[in-house]
PDB file of C-alpha atoms in Angstrom:
ATOM      1  CA  GLN A   1     -42.062  -3.769  12.881  1.00 90.00           C
ATOM      2  CA  VAL A   2     -38.714  -2.285  11.969  1.00 95.00           C
ATOM      3  CA  GLN A   3     -36.870   0.275  14.083  1.00 97.00           C
ATOM      4  CA  LEU A   4     -34.657   2.781  12.280  1.00 97.00           C
ATOM      5  CA  VAL A   5     -32.029   5.028  13.856  1.00 96.00           C
ATOM      6  CA  GLU A   6     -30.414   7.792  11.803  1.00 95.00           C
ATOM      7  CA  SER A   7     -27.152   9.615  12.409  1.00 95.00           C
ATOM      8  CA  GLY A   8     -24.858  12.037  10.626  1.00 95.00           C
ATOM      9  CA  GLY A   9     -26.910  15.201  10.141  1.00 93.00           C
ATOM     10  CA  GLY A  10     -25.591  18.659  10.890  1.00 97.00           C
ATOM     11  CA  LEU A  11     -24.615  22.057   9.536  1.00 98.00           C
ATOM     12  CA  VAL A  12     -22.501  22.389   6.392  1.00 98.00           C
ATOM     13  CA  GLN A  13     -21.623  25.152   3.972  1.00 98.00           C
ATOM     14  CA  ALA A  14     -22.948  25.173   0.426  1.00 98.00           C
ATOM     15  CA  GLY A  15     -20.833  22.956  -1.799  1.00 98.00           C
ATOM     16  CA  GLY A  16     -19.876  20.693   1.088  1.00 98.00           C
ATOM     17  CA  SER A  17     -20.644  17.050   1.810  1.00 98.00           C
ATOM     18  CA  LEU A  18     -22.354  15.015   4.498  1.00 98.00           C
ATOM     19  CA  ARG A  19     -22.983  11.319   4.993  1.00 98.00           C
ATOM     20  CA  LEU A  20     -26.069  10.018   6.748  1.00 98.00           C
ATOM     21  CA  SER A  21     -26.400   6.536   8.201  1.00 98.00           C
ATOM     22  CA  CYS A  22     -29.443   4.544   9.232  1.00 98.00           C
ATOM     23  CA  ALA A  23     -29.331   1.268  11.136  1.00 97.00           C
ATOM     24  CA  ALA A  24     -32.303  -1.085  11.099  1.00 97.00           C
ATOM     25  CA  SER A  25     -33.341  -3.518  13.804  1.00 95.00           C
ATOM     26  CA  GLY A  26     -36.384  -5.614  14.603  1.00 94.00           C
ATOM     27  CA  ASN A  27     -38.154  -7.427  11.760  1.00 91.00           C
ATOM     28  CA  ILE A  28     -35.326  -6.736   9.318  1.00 91.00           C
ATOM     29  CA  PHE A  29     -35.925  -9.822   7.183  1.00 91.00           C
ATOM     30  CA  SER A  30     -39.175  -8.293   5.923  1.00 91.00           C
ATOM     31  CA  ILE A  31     -37.398  -5.300   4.364  1.00 92.00           C
ATOM     32  CA  ASN A  32     -37.126  -5.153   0.590  1.00 94.00           C
ATOM     33  CA  VAL A  33     -36.468  -1.416   0.075  1.00 96.00           C
ATOM     34  CA  MET A  34     -34.542   1.072   2.221  1.00 97.00           C
ATOM     35  CA  GLY A  35     -33.804   4.689   1.610  1.00 97.00           C
ATOM     36  CA  TRP A  36     -34.288   8.322   2.426  1.00 98.00           C
ATOM     37  CA  TYR A  37     -36.950  10.997   2.231  1.00 98.00           C
ATOM     38  CA  ARG A  38     -36.798  14.618   3.343  1.00 98.00           C
ATOM     39  CA  GLN A  39     -39.153  17.341   4.466  1.00 98.00           C
ATOM     40  CA  ALA A  40     -38.410  21.047   4.444  1.00 97.00           C
ATOM     41  CA  PRO A  41     -40.481  23.538   6.469  1.00 93.00           C
ATOM     42  CA  GLY A  42     -43.838  24.174   4.816  1.00 95.00           C
ATOM     43  CA  LYS A  43     -43.292  21.487   2.189  1.00 97.00           C
ATOM     44  CA  GLN A  44     -44.415  17.924   1.667  1.00 97.00           C
ATOM     45  CA  ARG A  45     -42.122  14.997   2.353  1.00 97.00           C
ATOM     46  CA  GLU A  46     -40.277  14.041  -0.829  1.00 98.00           C
ATOM     47  CA  LEU A  47     -38.188  11.193  -2.145  1.00 98.00           C
ATOM     48  CA  VAL A  48     -34.427  11.537  -1.890  1.00 98.00           C
ATOM     49  CA  GLY A  49     -33.294   8.051  -2.871  1.00 98.00           C
ATOM     50  CA  THR A  50     -34.007   4.375  -2.258  1.00 98.00           C
ATOM     51  CA  MET A  51     -32.339   1.047  -2.930  1.00 97.00           C
ATOM     52  CA  THR A  52     -33.897  -2.403  -3.208  1.00 95.00           C
ATOM     53  CA  ASN A  53     -32.378  -5.570  -1.776  1.00 93.00           C
ATOM     54  CA  GLY A  54     -31.191  -6.310  -5.298  1.00 92.00           C
ATOM     55  CA  GLY A  55     -29.365  -2.996  -5.608  1.00 94.00           C
ATOM     56  CA  SER A  56     -31.754  -1.060  -7.843  1.00 97.00           C
ATOM     57  CA  THR A  57     -31.894   2.631  -7.020  1.00 97.00           C
ATOM     58  CA  ASN A  58     -34.429   5.403  -7.444  1.00 98.00           C
ATOM     59  CA  TYR A  59     -33.639   9.096  -6.879  1.00 98.00           C
ATOM     60  CA  GLY A  60     -35.578  12.307  -6.685  1.00 98.00           C
ATOM     61  CA  ASP A  61     -34.902  14.631  -9.612  1.00 97.00           C
ATOM     62  CA  SER A  62     -33.457  17.377  -7.426  1.00 96.00           C
ATOM     63  CA  VAL A  63     -30.635  15.193  -6.078  1.00 98.00           C
ATOM     64  CA  LYS A  64     -29.675  13.096  -9.092  1.00 97.00           C
ATOM     65  CA  GLY A  65     -25.949  13.243  -9.742  1.00 97.00           C
ATOM     66  CA  ARG A  66     -25.198  14.703  -6.292  1.00 98.00           C
ATOM     67  CA  PHE A  67     -26.526  12.178  -3.773  1.00 98.00           C
ATOM     68  CA  THR A  68     -25.826   8.449  -3.586  1.00 98.00           C
ATOM     69  CA  VAL A  69     -27.680   5.764  -1.628  1.00 98.00           C
ATOM     70  CA  SER A  70     -25.829   2.631  -0.585  1.00 97.00           C
ATOM     71  CA  ARG A  71     -26.518  -0.310   1.678  1.00 95.00           C
ATOM     72  CA  ASP A  72     -24.551  -2.685   3.827  1.00 92.00           C
ATOM     73  CA  ASN A  73     -26.916  -5.628   3.962  1.00 84.00           C
ATOM     74  CA  ALA A  74     -24.749  -7.502   6.451  1.00 86.00           C
ATOM     75  CA  LYS A  75     -25.187  -4.604   8.911  1.00 86.00           C
ATOM     76  CA  TYR A  76     -28.768  -3.785   7.865  1.00 91.00           C
ATOM     77  CA  THR A  77     -27.630  -0.221   7.323  1.00 96.00           C
ATOM     78  CA  VAL A  78     -28.398   2.306   4.600  1.00 97.00           C
ATOM     79  CA  TYR A  79     -26.264   5.343   3.826  1.00 98.00           C
ATOM     80  CA  LEU A  80     -26.823   8.625   2.029  1.00 98.00           C
ATOM     81  CA  GLN A  81     -23.741  10.352   0.643  1.00 98.00           C
ATOM     82  CA  MET A  82     -24.582  13.960  -0.136  1.00 98.00           C
ATOM     83  CA  ASN A  83     -22.157  15.989  -2.255  1.00 98.00           C
ATOM     84  CA  GLY A  84     -22.482  19.453  -3.717  1.00 98.00           C
ATOM     85  CA  LEU A  85     -24.977  20.472  -1.053  1.00 98.00           C
ATOM     86  CA  LYS A  86     -27.175  23.485  -1.709  1.00 98.00           C
ATOM     87  CA  PRO A  87     -29.200  25.646   0.719  1.00 97.00           C
ATOM     88  CA  GLU A  88     -32.364  24.154  -0.787  1.00 97.00           C
ATOM     89  CA  ASP A  89     -31.247  20.743   0.501  1.00 98.00           C
ATOM     90  CA  THR A  90     -31.931  21.989   4.028  1.00 98.00           C
ATOM     91  CA  ALA A  91     -34.545  19.676   5.548  1.00 98.00           C
ATOM     92  CA  VAL A  92     -35.194  16.928   8.047  1.00 98.00           C
ATOM     93  CA  TYR A  93     -34.035  13.682   6.463  1.00 98.00           C
ATOM     94  CA  TYR A  94     -35.952  10.515   7.298  1.00 98.00           C
ATOM     95  CA  CYS A  95     -34.823   6.945   6.897  1.00 98.00           C
ATOM     96  CA  ASN A  96     -37.449   4.629   5.416  1.00 98.00           C
ATOM     97  CA  ALA A  97     -37.887   0.870   5.196  1.00 97.00           C
ATOM     98  CA  GLN A  98     -40.551  -0.884   3.158  1.00 96.00           C
ATOM     99  CA  ASN A  99     -41.729  -4.481   2.958  1.00 94.00           C
ATOM    100  CA  PRO A 100     -43.353  -6.245  -0.013  1.00 94.00           C
ATOM    101  CA  TRP A 101     -46.837  -5.862   1.509  1.00 93.00           C
ATOM    102  CA  GLY A 102     -46.788  -2.068   1.583  1.00 90.00           C
ATOM    103  CA  ARG A 103     -45.789  -1.457   5.188  1.00 95.00           C
ATOM    104  CA  GLN A 104     -43.450   1.473   5.754  1.00 96.00           C
ATOM    105  CA  ASP A 105     -41.422   2.283   8.843  1.00 97.00           C
ATOM    106  CA  TRP A 106     -39.711   5.595   9.522  1.00 98.00           C
ATOM    107  CA  GLY A 107     -36.806   6.858  11.576  1.00 97.00           C
ATOM    108  CA  GLN A 108     -37.066   9.853  13.871  1.00 97.00           C
ATOM    109  CA  GLY A 109     -35.378  12.153  11.365  1.00 97.00           C
ATOM    110  CA  THR A 110     -32.089  14.028  11.347  1.00 97.00           C
ATOM    111  CA  GLN A 111     -31.665  17.727  10.540  1.00 98.00           C
ATOM    112  CA  VAL A 112     -29.452  18.789   7.653  1.00 98.00           C
ATOM    113  CA  THR A 113     -28.805  22.517   7.320  1.00 98.00           C
ATOM    114  CA  VAL A 114     -26.849  23.989   4.413  1.00 98.00           C
ATOM    115  CA  SER A 115     -25.677  27.563   4.785  1.00 97.00           C
ATOM    116  CA  SER A 116     -25.065  29.842   1.800  1.00 93.00           C
TER     117      SER A 116
END
């Protein structure tokens, strides 16, 4: 099992930036993908962006060109740099870790609120 702890959420004005961090502990050597998902009130959880151990990335269409996922493998940490934030980016952001056998672990979530 992997434990994930997020930090960096908060309130920001439209057009601003935020950076989220997520530190992994526990069975970290099983991880092959880390990244971020989000869930807005009344909506399903959706992909924000992920990165494999090899550096390949995958982004949700709504954040492409504005958000960037990065990893510090030495610190077992994944980051989400969010630029050009919009009110529709308001959601709880969840850190996610996956292993090659389909197991997924989730962080507790951090609130991001973008005011117009």
